């Protein structure tokens, strides 16, 4: 049974994640308005989304290390406060160059979000609880992606697109104030577990050891092959409905809300199902790989979306795709916490996120070029349909047998294959 402390922390993570999605997605929802008023081309928008991914990728080089060093209690308000200020900075932008600076700042600061959240889950929840906690967090966070296309167009029509950026960013600063007031690490909080890896003194993370570990690259490869699909759909799905099905900015809000609602359900189902499988006695190896394979198979129909005549049928297929993606993502993150020694969880997560963002940067830029050249969404979605199966194959190749990292597992020197002296 989860304690009050666990629930409070998870609730704060959920609220922060929802705001993260809103800050990240608002530019995609407002694309038709911004493109009309500021005279953007598809190539301009593709470059803006690609810059966001590039900034995140660069920042991930140090974000996980920073989170492992300062601990999750301090990393959470730092992350949310930083990206909220960057989101508010979009309100002052008018040219492509100014928006590029704002997107770079947002991407760089949002790179703190994922390693901080996963580090927090790993520190607060037991191994067998993490899949469910991650599933609930992912599902609830996706509410930000559901609410944004429903509320932001109305908000932008009422107060303008610039003030919309100020409102969404300002909510993050309120979150920081709440965290500082009710911080789970405060004087009146329940004591943290004795093995909480966030407590000082932190153990030094050895980059050579982390990079030489095939477990790190199993996570990184899975993120490369799956995250590119998520970023493609997150930033281009509103345009898909506008371009292929001729829906206005107000009209595509309902389909997007349904799709992200499906994503939330997929996250919950995956977290609950894998938790039950582990509790029933199924091995960690079989549970994780079965979950990843089922999710990969559910993505296969996405290549058919541009060929359907009804946008609601497209909505159903895309909803299934993002549900499967979130189920896949929950298990990749849980796998990272399963196999990574506790002191380097955030570092491994940040390396995986770095690789996923680089793949996202490439696919977003390619999407801008391809759509600008008139090739449509067919080739992009065909690639997306097989990416997850390739990711499952990659995990199987590097991890023929998944084994949980032991508490206090010694670091191995890649040059000698012997334990390092701490």
PDB file of N, CA and C in Angstrom, residues 205-280:
ATOM      1  N   UNK A 205      29.261   9.215 -10.372  1.00  0.00           N
ATOM      2  CA  UNK A 205      28.882   8.483 -11.576  1.00  0.00           C
ATOM      3  C   UNK A 205      30.066   8.462 -12.519  1.00  0.00           C
ATOM      4  N   UNK A 206      30.518   7.280 -12.885  1.00  0.00           N
ATOM      5  CA  UNK A 206      31.663   7.141 -13.785  1.00  0.00           C
ATOM      6  C   UNK A 206      31.145   6.973 -15.211  1.00  0.00           C
ATOM      7  N   UNK A 207      31.391   7.994 -16.035  1.00  0.00           N
ATOM      8  CA  UNK A 207      30.845   8.001 -17.391  1.00  0.00           C
ATOM      9  C   UNK A 207      31.381   6.847 -18.230  1.00  0.00           C
ATOM     10  N   UNK A 208      32.654   6.534 -18.074  1.00  0.00           N
ATOM     11  CA  UNK A 208      33.235   5.452 -18.864  1.00  0.00           C
ATOM     12  C   UNK A 208      32.527   4.133 -18.567  1.00  0.00           C
ATOM     13  N   UNK A 209      32.238   3.912 -17.295  1.00  0.00           N
ATOM     14  CA  UNK A 209      31.551   2.681 -16.895  1.00  0.00           C
ATOM     15  C   UNK A 209      30.139   2.649 -17.459  1.00  0.00           C
ATOM     16  N   UNK A 210      29.430   3.770 -17.353  1.00  0.00           N
ATOM     17  CA  UNK A 210      28.052   3.835 -17.852  1.00  0.00           C
ATOM     18  C   UNK A 210      28.010   3.598 -19.355  1.00  0.00           C
ATOM     19  N   UNK A 211      28.915   4.242 -20.079  1.00  0.00           N
ATOM     20  CA  UNK A 211      28.908   4.147 -21.546  1.00  0.00           C
ATOM     21  C   UNK A 211      29.383   2.782 -22.038  1.00  0.00           C
ATOM     22  N   UNK A 212      30.170   2.071 -21.231  1.00  0.00           N
ATOM     23  CA  UNK A 212      30.654   0.754 -21.634  1.00  0.00           C
ATOM     24  C   UNK A 212      29.662  -0.356 -21.308  1.00  0.00           C
ATOM     25  N   UNK A 213      28.591  -0.033 -20.603  1.00  0.00           N
ATOM     26  CA  UNK A 213      27.614  -1.024 -20.162  1.00  0.00           C
ATOM     27  C   UNK A 213      26.567  -1.242 -21.242  1.00  0.00           C
ATOM     28  N   UNK A 214      26.398  -2.483 -21.708  1.00  0.00           N
ATOM     29  CA  UNK A 214      25.418  -2.745 -22.760  1.00  0.00           C
ATOM     30  C   UNK A 214      23.990  -2.472 -22.300  1.00  0.00           C
ATOM     31  N   UNK A 215      23.739  -2.489 -21.005  1.00  0.00           N
ATOM     32  CA  UNK A 215      22.403  -2.161 -20.503  1.00  0.00           C
ATOM     33  C   UNK A 215      22.029  -0.724 -20.834  1.00  0.00           C
ATOM     34  N   UNK A 216      23.008   0.173 -20.771  1.00  0.00           N
ATOM     35  CA  UNK A 216      22.767   1.568 -21.150  1.00  0.00           C
ATOM     36  C   UNK A 216      22.325   1.661 -22.599  1.00  0.00           C
ATOM     37  N   UNK A 217      22.994   0.930 -23.483  1.00  0.00           N
ATOM     38  CA  UNK A 217      22.703   1.029 -24.913  1.00  0.00           C
ATOM     39  C   UNK A 217      21.453   0.267 -25.311  1.00  0.00           C
ATOM     40  N   UNK A 218      21.050  -0.698 -24.502  1.00  0.00           N
ATOM     41  CA  UNK A 218      19.757  -1.339 -24.744  1.00  0.00           C
ATOM     42  C   UNK A 218      18.633  -0.322 -24.578  1.00  0.00           C
ATOM     43  N   UNK A 219      18.715   0.477 -23.515  1.00  0.00           N
ATOM     44  CA  UNK A 219      17.714   1.520 -23.283  1.00  0.00           C
ATOM     45  C   UNK A 219      17.813   2.598 -24.357  1.00  0.00           C
ATOM     46  N   UNK A 220      19.042   3.008 -24.685  1.00  0.00           N
ATOM     47  CA  UNK A 220      19.230   4.078 -25.670  1.00  0.00           C
ATOM     48  C   UNK A 220      18.667   3.686 -27.033  1.00  0.00           C
ATOM     49  N   UNK A 221      18.935   2.475 -27.483  1.00  0.00           N
ATOM     50  CA  UNK A 221      18.433   2.032 -28.780  1.00  0.00           C
ATOM     51  C   UNK A 221      16.923   1.941 -28.814  1.00  0.00           C
ATOM     52  N   UNK A 222      16.337   1.452 -27.731  1.00  0.00           N
ATOM     53  CA  UNK A 222      14.875   1.381 -27.669  1.00  0.00           C
ATOM     54  C   UNK A 222      14.260   2.771 -27.727  1.00  0.00           C
ATOM     55  N   UNK A 223      14.905   3.743 -27.094  1.00  0.00           N
ATOM     56  CA  UNK A 223      14.405   5.117 -27.126  1.00  0.00           C
ATOM     57  C   UNK A 223      14.548   5.735 -28.515  1.00  0.00           C
ATOM     58  N   UNK A 224      15.650   5.458 -29.196  1.00  0.00           N
ATOM     59  CA  UNK A 224      15.837   5.982 -30.556  1.00  0.00           C
ATOM     60  C   UNK A 224      14.697   5.534 -31.455  1.00  0.00           C
ATOM     61  N   UNK A 225      14.392   4.253 -31.430  1.00  0.00           N
ATOM     62  CA  UNK A 225      13.435   3.686 -32.374  1.00  0.00           C
ATOM     63  C   UNK A 225      11.989   3.993 -32.024  1.00  0.00           C
ATOM     64  N   UNK A 226      11.689   4.228 -30.762  1.00  0.00           N
ATOM     65  CA  UNK A 226      10.309   4.511 -30.369  1.00  0.00           C
ATOM     66  C   UNK A 226      10.022   6.004 -30.237  1.00  0.00           C
ATOM     67  N   UNK A 227      10.967   6.768 -29.714  1.00  0.00           N
ATOM     68  CA  UNK A 227      10.712   8.190 -29.475  1.00  0.00           C
ATOM     69  C   UNK A 227      10.528   8.981 -30.758  1.00  0.00           C
ATOM     70  N   UNK A 228      11.178   8.555 -31.840  1.00  0.00           N
ATOM     71  CA  UNK A 228      11.006   9.292 -33.091  1.00  0.00           C
ATOM     72  C   UNK A 228       9.544   9.329 -33.517  1.00  0.00           C
ATOM     73  N   UNK A 229       8.817   8.266 -33.233  1.00  0.00           N
ATOM     74  CA  UNK A 229       7.397   8.213 -33.596  1.00  0.00           C
ATOM     75  C   UNK A 229       6.602   9.174 -32.722  1.00  0.00           C
ATOM     76  N   UNK A 230       6.894   9.165 -31.430  1.00  0.00           N
ATOM     77  CA  UNK A 230       6.181  10.061 -30.505  1.00  0.00           C
ATOM     78  C   UNK A 230       6.380  11.519 -30.890  1.00  0.00           C
ATOM     79  N   UNK A 231       7.634  11.916 -31.155  1.00  0.00           N
ATOM     80  CA  UNK A 231       7.896  13.315 -31.486  1.00  0.00           C
ATOM     81  C   UNK A 231       7.266  13.699 -32.824  1.00  0.00           C
ATOM     82  N   UNK A 232       7.316  12.785 -33.774  1.00  0.00           N
ATOM     83  CA  UNK A 232       6.680  13.049 -35.066  1.00  0.00           C
ATOM     84  C   UNK A 232       5.200  13.349 -34.887  1.00  0.00           C
ATOM     85  N   UNK A 233       4.498  12.502 -34.142  1.00  0.00           N
ATOM     86  CA  UNK A 233       3.054  12.672 -33.978  1.00  0.00           C
ATOM     87  C   UNK A 233       2.727  13.852 -33.069  1.00  0.00           C
ATOM     88  N   UNK A 234       3.537  14.069 -32.040  1.00  0.00           N
ATOM     89  CA  UNK A 234       3.258  15.182 -31.128  1.00  0.00           C
ATOM     90  C   UNK A 234       3.270  16.515 -31.865  1.00  0.00           C
ATOM     91  N   UNK A 235       4.251  16.723 -32.749  1.00  0.00           N
ATOM     92  CA  UNK A 235       4.400  18.020 -33.395  1.00  0.00           C
ATOM     93  C   UNK A 235       3.718  18.116 -34.755  1.00  0.00           C
ATOM     94  N   UNK A 236       3.430  16.977 -35.409  1.00  0.00           N
ATOM     95  CA  UNK A 236       2.860  17.037 -36.744  1.00  0.00           C
ATOM     96  C   UNK A 236       1.427  16.510 -36.844  1.00  0.00           C
ATOM     97  N   UNK A 237       0.905  15.902 -35.783  1.00  0.00           N
ATOM     98  CA  UNK A 237      -0.444  15.363 -35.859  1.00  0.00           C
ATOM     99  C   UNK A 237      -1.502  16.444 -36.067  1.00  0.00           C
ATOM    100  N   UNK A 238      -1.418  17.607 -35.401  1.00  0.00           N
ATOM    101  CA  UNK A 238      -2.389  18.658 -35.732  1.00  0.00           C
ATOM    102  C   UNK A 238      -2.344  19.030 -37.213  1.00  0.00           C
ATOM    103  N   UNK A 239      -1.139  19.122 -37.767  1.00  0.00           N
ATOM    104  CA  UNK A 239      -1.005  19.440 -39.184  1.00  0.00           C
ATOM    105  C   UNK A 239      -1.569  18.324 -40.056  1.00  0.00           C
ATOM    106  N   UNK A 240      -1.404  17.074 -39.636  1.00  0.00           N
ATOM    107  CA  UNK A 240      -1.956  15.944 -40.400  1.00  0.00           C
ATOM    108  C   UNK A 240      -3.468  16.088 -40.547  1.00  0.00           C
ATOM    109  N   UNK A 241      -4.153  16.392 -39.448  1.00  0.00           N
ATOM    110  CA  UNK A 241      -5.602  16.561 -39.514  1.00  0.00           C
ATOM    111  C   UNK A 241      -5.982  17.788 -40.342  1.00  0.00           C
ATOM    112  N   UNK A 242      -5.164  18.826 -40.256  1.00  0.00           N
ATOM    113  CA  UNK A 242      -5.444  20.044 -41.023  1.00  0.00           C
ATOM    114  C   UNK A 242      -5.175  19.827 -42.508  1.00  0.00           C
ATOM    115  N   UNK A 243      -4.079  19.131 -42.827  1.00  0.00           N
ATOM    116  CA  UNK A 243      -3.643  18.965 -44.209  1.00  0.00           C
ATOM    117  C   UNK A 243      -4.409  17.845 -44.923  1.00  0.00           C
ATOM    118  N   UNK A 244      -4.558  16.702 -44.261  1.00  0.00           N
ATOM    119  CA  UNK A 244      -5.158  15.524 -44.902  1.00  0.00           C
ATOM    120  C   UNK A 244      -6.677  15.549 -44.831  1.00  0.00           C
ATOM    121  N   UNK A 245      -7.218  15.966 -43.677  1.00  0.00           N
ATOM    122  CA  UNK A 245      -8.672  15.920 -43.487  1.00  0.00           C
ATOM    123  C   UNK A 245      -9.309  17.310 -43.457  1.00  0.00           C
ATOM    124  N   UNK A 246      -8.506  18.363 -43.666  1.00  0.00           N
ATOM    125  CA  UNK A 246      -9.000  19.734 -43.819  1.00  0.00           C
ATOM    126  C   UNK A 246      -9.779  20.217 -42.586  1.00  0.00           C
ATOM    127  N   UNK A 247      -9.303  19.849 -41.409  1.00  0.00           N
ATOM    128  CA  UNK A 247      -9.940  20.300 -40.178  1.00  0.00           C
ATOM    129  C   UNK A 247      -9.316  21.618 -39.725  1.00  0.00           C
ATOM    130  N   UNK A 248     -10.142  22.506 -39.184  1.00  0.00           N
ATOM    131  CA  UNK A 248      -9.646  23.781 -38.677  1.00  0.00           C
ATOM    132  C   UNK A 248      -8.979  23.587 -37.318  1.00  0.00           C
ATOM    133  N   UNK A 249      -8.352  24.656 -36.817  1.00  0.00           N
ATOM    134  CA  UNK A 249      -7.667  24.596 -35.536  1.00  0.00           C
ATOM    135  C   UNK A 249      -8.627  24.216 -34.407  1.00  0.00           C
ATOM    136  N   UNK A 250      -9.864  24.708 -34.477  1.00  0.00           N
ATOM    137  CA  UNK A 250     -10.851  24.356 -33.460  1.00  0.00           C
ATOM    138  C   UNK A 250     -11.370  22.937 -33.646  1.00  0.00           C
ATOM    139  N   UNK A 251     -11.501  22.495 -34.894  1.00  0.00           N
ATOM    140  CA  UNK A 251     -12.118  21.189 -35.172  1.00  0.00           C
ATOM    141  C   UNK A 251     -11.219  20.021 -34.825  1.00  0.00           C
ATOM    142  N   UNK A 252      -9.886  20.164 -34.939  1.00  0.00           N
ATOM    143  CA  UNK A 252      -9.056  19.000 -34.662  1.00  0.00           C
ATOM    144  C   UNK A 252      -8.776  18.822 -33.169  1.00  0.00           C
ATOM    145  N   UNK A 253      -9.292  19.713 -32.343  1.00  0.00           N
ATOM    146  CA  UNK A 253      -9.105  19.561 -30.900  1.00  0.00           C
ATOM    147  C   UNK A 253      -9.720  18.291 -30.360  1.00  0.00           C
ATOM    148  N   UNK A 254     -10.943  17.943 -30.805  1.00  0.00           N
ATOM    149  CA  UNK A 254     -11.616  16.746 -30.296  1.00  0.00           C
ATOM    150  C   UNK A 254     -10.892  15.461 -30.703  1.00  0.00           C
ATOM    151  N   UNK A 255     -10.515  15.277 -31.984  1.00  0.00           N
ATOM    152  CA  UNK A 255      -9.746  14.071 -32.328  1.00  0.00           C
ATOM    153  C   UNK A 255      -8.439  13.951 -31.550  1.00  0.00           C
ATOM    154  N   UNK A 256      -7.721  15.068 -31.377  1.00  0.00           N
ATOM    155  CA  UNK A 256      -6.462  15.005 -30.631  1.00  0.00           C
ATOM    156  C   UNK A 256      -6.703  14.628 -29.171  1.00  0.00           C
ATOM    157  N   UNK A 257      -7.773  15.151 -28.595  1.00  0.00           N
ATOM    158  CA  UNK A 257      -8.091  14.806 -27.211  1.00  0.00           C
ATOM    159  C   UNK A 257      -8.387  13.316 -27.077  1.00  0.00           C
ATOM    160  N   UNK A 258      -9.119  12.757 -28.046  1.00  0.00           N
ATOM    161  CA  UNK A 258      -9.418  11.324 -28.025  1.00  0.00           C
ATOM    162  C   UNK A 258      -8.130  10.509 -28.146  1.00  0.00           C
ATOM    163  N   UNK A 259      -7.257  10.915 -29.054  1.00  0.00           N
ATOM    164  CA  UNK A 259      -6.003  10.186 -29.276  1.00  0.00           C
ATOM    165  C   UNK A 259      -5.150  10.183 -28.015  1.00  0.00           C
ATOM    166  N   UNK A 260      -4.999  11.343 -27.389  1.00  0.00           N
ATOM    167  CA  UNK A 260      -4.176  11.392 -26.183  1.00  0.00           C
ATOM    168  C   UNK A 260      -4.882  10.733 -24.998  1.00  0.00           C
ATOM    169  N   UNK A 261      -6.208  10.694 -25.036  1.00  0.00           N
ATOM    170  CA  UNK A 261      -6.928   9.911 -24.040  1.00  0.00           C
ATOM    171  C   UNK A 261      -6.600   8.430 -24.171  1.00  0.00           C
ATOM    172  N   UNK A 262      -6.526   7.952 -25.414  1.00  0.00           N
ATOM    173  CA  UNK A 262      -6.127   6.563 -25.659  1.00  0.00           C
ATOM    174  C   UNK A 262      -4.702   6.321 -25.167  1.00  0.00           C
ATOM    175  N   UNK A 263      -3.822   7.309 -25.374  1.00  0.00           N
ATOM    176  CA  UNK A 263      -2.447   7.179 -24.896  1.00  0.00           C
ATOM    177  C   UNK A 263      -2.416   7.018 -23.385  1.00  0.00           C
ATOM    178  N   UNK A 264      -3.242   7.781 -22.686  1.00  0.00           N
ATOM    179  CA  UNK A 264      -3.305   7.674 -21.227  1.00  0.00           C
ATOM    180  C   UNK A 264      -3.779   6.292 -20.806  1.00  0.00           C
ATOM    181  N   UNK A 265      -4.796   5.776 -21.487  1.00  0.00           N
ATOM    182  CA  UNK A 265      -5.301   4.435 -21.175  1.00  0.00           C
ATOM    183  C   UNK A 265      -4.213   3.393 -21.415  1.00  0.00           C
ATOM    184  N   UNK A 266      -3.481   3.524 -22.527  1.00  0.00           N
ATOM    185  CA  UNK A 266      -2.406   2.584 -22.814  1.00  0.00           C
ATOM    186  C   UNK A 266      -1.349   2.573 -21.732  1.00  0.00           C
ATOM    187  N   UNK A 267      -1.020   3.736 -21.210  1.00  0.00           N
ATOM    188  CA  UNK A 267      -0.038   3.833 -20.138  1.00  0.00           C
ATOM    189  C   UNK A 267      -0.531   3.135 -18.871  1.00  0.00           C
ATOM    190  N   UNK A 268      -1.785   3.381 -18.515  1.00  0.00           N
ATOM    191  CA  UNK A 268      -2.360   2.749 -17.324  1.00  0.00           C
ATOM    192  C   UNK A 268      -2.427   1.236 -17.463  1.00  0.00           C
ATOM    193  N   UNK A 269      -2.908   0.782 -18.609  1.00  0.00           N
ATOM    194  CA  UNK A 269      -3.047  -0.657 -18.834  1.00  0.00           C
ATOM    195  C   UNK A 269      -1.691  -1.340 -18.772  1.00  0.00           C
ATOM    196  N   UNK A 270      -0.690  -0.735 -19.411  1.00  0.00           N
ATOM    197  CA  UNK A 270       0.641  -1.337 -19.407  1.00  0.00           C
ATOM    198  C   UNK A 270       1.215  -1.400 -17.999  1.00  0.00           C
ATOM    199  N   UNK A 271       1.073  -0.312 -17.243  1.00  0.00           N
ATOM    200  CA  UNK A 271       1.593  -0.306 -15.880  1.00  0.00           C
ATOM    201  C   UNK A 271       0.899  -1.322 -15.001  1.00  0.00           C
ATOM    202  N   UNK A 272      -0.431  -1.405 -15.116  1.00  0.00           N
ATOM    203  CA  UNK A 272      -1.193  -2.352 -14.299  1.00  0.00           C
ATOM    204  C   UNK A 272      -0.889  -3.791 -14.712  1.00  0.00           C
ATOM    205  N   UNK A 273      -0.876  -4.050 -16.026  1.00  0.00           N
ATOM    206  CA  UNK A 273      -0.697  -5.425 -16.509  1.00  0.00           C
ATOM    207  C   UNK A 273       0.676  -5.974 -16.144  1.00  0.00           C
ATOM    208  N   UNK A 274       1.730  -5.170 -16.343  1.00  0.00           N
ATOM    209  CA  UNK A 274       3.064  -5.675 -16.031  1.00  0.00           C
ATOM    210  C   UNK A 274       3.250  -5.870 -14.526  1.00  0.00           C
ATOM    211  N   UNK A 275       2.639  -5.004 -13.729  1.00  0.00           N
ATOM    212  CA  UNK A 275       2.695  -5.185 -12.276  1.00  0.00           C
ATOM    213  C   UNK A 275       2.037  -6.499 -11.870  1.00  0.00           C
ATOM    214  N   UNK A 276       0.867  -6.786 -12.443  1.00  0.00           N
ATOM    215  CA  UNK A 276       0.174  -8.037 -12.124  1.00  0.00           C
ATOM    216  C   UNK A 276       0.955  -9.260 -12.600  1.00  0.00           C
ATOM    217  N   UNK A 277       1.571  -9.152 -13.766  1.00  0.00           N
ATOM    218  CA  UNK A 277       2.361 -10.279 -14.273  1.00  0.00           C
ATOM    219  C   UNK A 277       3.546 -10.573 -13.357  1.00  0.00           C
ATOM    220  N   UNK A 278       4.210  -9.518 -12.893  1.00  0.00           N
ATOM    221  CA  UNK A 278       5.321  -9.725 -11.973  1.00  0.00           C
ATOM    222  C   UNK A 278       4.846 -10.308 -10.640  1.00  0.00           C
ATOM    223  N   UNK A 279       3.710  -9.816 -10.153  1.00  0.00           N
ATOM    224  CA  UNK A 279       3.164 -10.337  -8.895  1.00  0.00           C
ATOM    225  C   UNK A 279       2.737 -11.788  -9.016  1.00  0.00           C
ATOM    226  N   UNK A 280       2.346 -12.191 -10.226  1.00  0.00           N
ATOM    227  CA  UNK A 280       1.898 -13.583 -10.434  1.00  0.00           C
ATOM    228  C   UNK A 280       3.059 -14.561 -10.513  1.00  0.00           C
TER     229      UNK A 280
END
